[in-house]
PDB file of C-alpha atoms and ligand atoms in Angstrom:
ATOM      1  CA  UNK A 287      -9.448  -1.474  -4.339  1.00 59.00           C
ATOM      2  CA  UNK A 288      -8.253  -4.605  -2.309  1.00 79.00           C
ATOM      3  CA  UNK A 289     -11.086  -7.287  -2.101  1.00 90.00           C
ATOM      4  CA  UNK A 290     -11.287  -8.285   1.132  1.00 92.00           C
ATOM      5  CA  UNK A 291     -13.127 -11.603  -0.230  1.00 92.00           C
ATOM      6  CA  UNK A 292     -10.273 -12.534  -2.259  1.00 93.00           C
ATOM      7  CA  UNK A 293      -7.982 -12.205   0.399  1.00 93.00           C
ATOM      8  CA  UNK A 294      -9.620 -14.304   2.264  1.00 93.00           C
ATOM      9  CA  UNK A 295      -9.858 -17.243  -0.602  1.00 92.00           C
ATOM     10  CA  UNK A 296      -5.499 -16.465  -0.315  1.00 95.00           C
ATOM     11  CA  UNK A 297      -5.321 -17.189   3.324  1.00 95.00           C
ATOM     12  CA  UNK A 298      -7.493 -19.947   3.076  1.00 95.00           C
ATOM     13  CA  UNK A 299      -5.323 -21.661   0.252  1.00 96.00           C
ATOM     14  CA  UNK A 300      -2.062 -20.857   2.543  1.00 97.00           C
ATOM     15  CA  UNK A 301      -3.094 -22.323   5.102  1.00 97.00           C
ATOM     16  CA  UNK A 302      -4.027 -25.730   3.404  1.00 97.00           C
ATOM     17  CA  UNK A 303      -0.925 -25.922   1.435  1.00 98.00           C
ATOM     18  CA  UNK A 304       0.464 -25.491   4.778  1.00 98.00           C
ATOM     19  CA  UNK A 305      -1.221 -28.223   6.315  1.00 97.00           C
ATOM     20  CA  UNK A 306      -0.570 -30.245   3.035  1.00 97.00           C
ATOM     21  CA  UNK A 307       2.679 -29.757   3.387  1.00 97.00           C
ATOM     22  CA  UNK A 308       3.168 -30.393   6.640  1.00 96.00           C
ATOM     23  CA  UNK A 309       1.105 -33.355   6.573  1.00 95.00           C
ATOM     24  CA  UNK A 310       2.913 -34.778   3.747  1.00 95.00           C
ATOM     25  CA  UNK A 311       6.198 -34.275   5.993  1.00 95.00           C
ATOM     26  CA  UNK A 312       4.295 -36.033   9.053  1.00 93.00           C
ATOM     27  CA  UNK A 313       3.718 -38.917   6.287  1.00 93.00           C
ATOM     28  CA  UNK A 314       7.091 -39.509   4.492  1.00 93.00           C
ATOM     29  CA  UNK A 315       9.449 -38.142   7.377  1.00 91.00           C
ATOM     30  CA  UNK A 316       7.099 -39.494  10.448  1.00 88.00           C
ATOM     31  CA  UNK A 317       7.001 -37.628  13.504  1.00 80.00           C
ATOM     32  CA  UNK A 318      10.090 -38.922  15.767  1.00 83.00           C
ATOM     33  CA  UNK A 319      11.894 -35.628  15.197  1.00 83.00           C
ATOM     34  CA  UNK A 320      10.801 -32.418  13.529  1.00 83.00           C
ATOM     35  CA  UNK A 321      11.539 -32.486  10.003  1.00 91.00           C
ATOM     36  CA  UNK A 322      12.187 -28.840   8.502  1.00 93.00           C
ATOM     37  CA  UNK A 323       9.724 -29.713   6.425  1.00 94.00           C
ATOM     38  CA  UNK A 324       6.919 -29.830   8.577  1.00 94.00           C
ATOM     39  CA  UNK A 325       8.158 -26.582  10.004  1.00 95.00           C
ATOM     40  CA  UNK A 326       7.543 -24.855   6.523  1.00 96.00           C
ATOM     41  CA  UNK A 327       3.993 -26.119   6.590  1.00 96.00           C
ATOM     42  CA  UNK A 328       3.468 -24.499  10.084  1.00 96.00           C
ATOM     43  CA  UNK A 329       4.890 -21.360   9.410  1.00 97.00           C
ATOM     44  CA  UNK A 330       3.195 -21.400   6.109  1.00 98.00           C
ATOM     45  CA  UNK A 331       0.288 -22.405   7.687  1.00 97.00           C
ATOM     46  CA  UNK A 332       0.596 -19.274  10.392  1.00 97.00           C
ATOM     47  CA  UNK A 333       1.474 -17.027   7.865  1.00 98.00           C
ATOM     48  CA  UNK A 334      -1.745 -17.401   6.042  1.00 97.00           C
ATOM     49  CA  UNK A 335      -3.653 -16.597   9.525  1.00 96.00           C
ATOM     50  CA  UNK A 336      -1.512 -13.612   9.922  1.00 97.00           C
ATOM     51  CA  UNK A 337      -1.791 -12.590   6.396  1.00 96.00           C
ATOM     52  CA  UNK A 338      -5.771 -13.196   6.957  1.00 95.00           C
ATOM     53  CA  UNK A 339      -5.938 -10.638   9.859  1.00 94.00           C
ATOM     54  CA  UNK A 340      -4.129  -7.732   8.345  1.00 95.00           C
ATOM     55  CA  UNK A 341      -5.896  -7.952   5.026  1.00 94.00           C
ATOM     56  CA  UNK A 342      -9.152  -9.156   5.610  1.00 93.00           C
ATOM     57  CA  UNK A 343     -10.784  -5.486   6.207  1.00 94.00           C
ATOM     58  CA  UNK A 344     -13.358  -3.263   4.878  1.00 94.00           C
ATOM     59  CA  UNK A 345     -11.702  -1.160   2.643  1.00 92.00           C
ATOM     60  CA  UNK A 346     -13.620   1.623   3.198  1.00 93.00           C
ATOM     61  CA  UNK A 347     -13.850   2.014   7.124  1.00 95.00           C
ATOM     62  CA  UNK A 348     -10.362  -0.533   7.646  1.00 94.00           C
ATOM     63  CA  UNK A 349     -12.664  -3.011   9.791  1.00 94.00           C
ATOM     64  CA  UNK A 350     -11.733  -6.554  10.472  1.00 93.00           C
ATOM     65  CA  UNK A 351     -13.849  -8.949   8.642  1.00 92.00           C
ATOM     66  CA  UNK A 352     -14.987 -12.140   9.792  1.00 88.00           C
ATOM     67  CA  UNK A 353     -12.189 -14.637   9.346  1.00 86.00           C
ATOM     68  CA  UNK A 354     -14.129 -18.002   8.824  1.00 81.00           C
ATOM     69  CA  UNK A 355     -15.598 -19.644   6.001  1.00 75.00           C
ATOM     70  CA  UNK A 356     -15.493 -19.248   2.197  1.00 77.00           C
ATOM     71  CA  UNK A 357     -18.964 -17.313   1.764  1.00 81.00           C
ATOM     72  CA  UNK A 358     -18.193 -14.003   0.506  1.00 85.00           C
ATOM     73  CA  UNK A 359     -19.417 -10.738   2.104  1.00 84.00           C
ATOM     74  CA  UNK A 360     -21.056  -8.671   0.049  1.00 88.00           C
ATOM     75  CA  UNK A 361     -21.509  -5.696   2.506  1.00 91.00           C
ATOM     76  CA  UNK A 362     -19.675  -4.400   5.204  1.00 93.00           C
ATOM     77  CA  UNK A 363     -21.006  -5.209   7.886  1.00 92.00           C
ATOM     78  CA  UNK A 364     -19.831  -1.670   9.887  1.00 95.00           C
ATOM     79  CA  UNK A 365     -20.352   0.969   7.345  1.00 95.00           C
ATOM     80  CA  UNK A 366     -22.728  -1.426   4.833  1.00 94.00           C
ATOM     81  CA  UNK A 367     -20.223  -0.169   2.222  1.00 92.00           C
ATOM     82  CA  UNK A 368     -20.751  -2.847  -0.850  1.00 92.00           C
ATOM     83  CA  UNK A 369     -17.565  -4.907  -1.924  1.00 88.00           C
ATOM     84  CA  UNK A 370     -17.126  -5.642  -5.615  1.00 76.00           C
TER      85      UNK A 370
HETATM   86 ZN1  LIG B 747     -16.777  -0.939   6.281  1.00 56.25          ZN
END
C-alpha cells in the first residue's frame, strides 16, 4: 500500500532541493540571464507539486489529500479509512 504521508514528505523534499537549487543558481550565476541551472530547480521544484497531486490520495477511496504541511494524516478524511 502507497503511504500517502510519505509521499507527501517526497514532494516536500523536491520541492526544496528545487528551490535550493535554484537559489544557489540565483547566487553564483545572478539573475541577468536565466542560467539552466535555475531552470532545473524550477522544474524540479514543479515536478514535486505535480508529483504531490497525483500521489497524495487515499488509497482506499483514490481521494486527494490535503497538500500542505508536514503533519501526517492518520485517517482519511472521506472514507475515515486509517493509513499505516
Ligand atoms: Zn479515503
Amino acid at each position: 500500500m502507497r503511504n500517502p504521508n510519505v509521499c507527501r514528505y517526497v514532494m516536500l523534499g523536491l520541492i526544496i532541493i528545487g528551490l535550493i537549487v535554484a537559489g544557489l543558481s540565483a547566487i553564483v550565476y545572478g539573475v541577468d540571464k536565466m542560467h539552466p541551472l535555475f531552470v532545473v530547480g524550477v522544474v524540479i521544484a514543479f515536478g514535486g507539486i505535480i508529483f504531490g497531486i497525483v500521489t497524495i490520495r487515499c488509497p482506499f477511496c483514490h481521494r486527494q489529500l490535503h497538500l500542505k504541511g508536514i503533519v501526517p494524516d492518520s485517517n482519511c478524511p472521506y472514507c475515515g479509512s486509517k493509513f499505516e
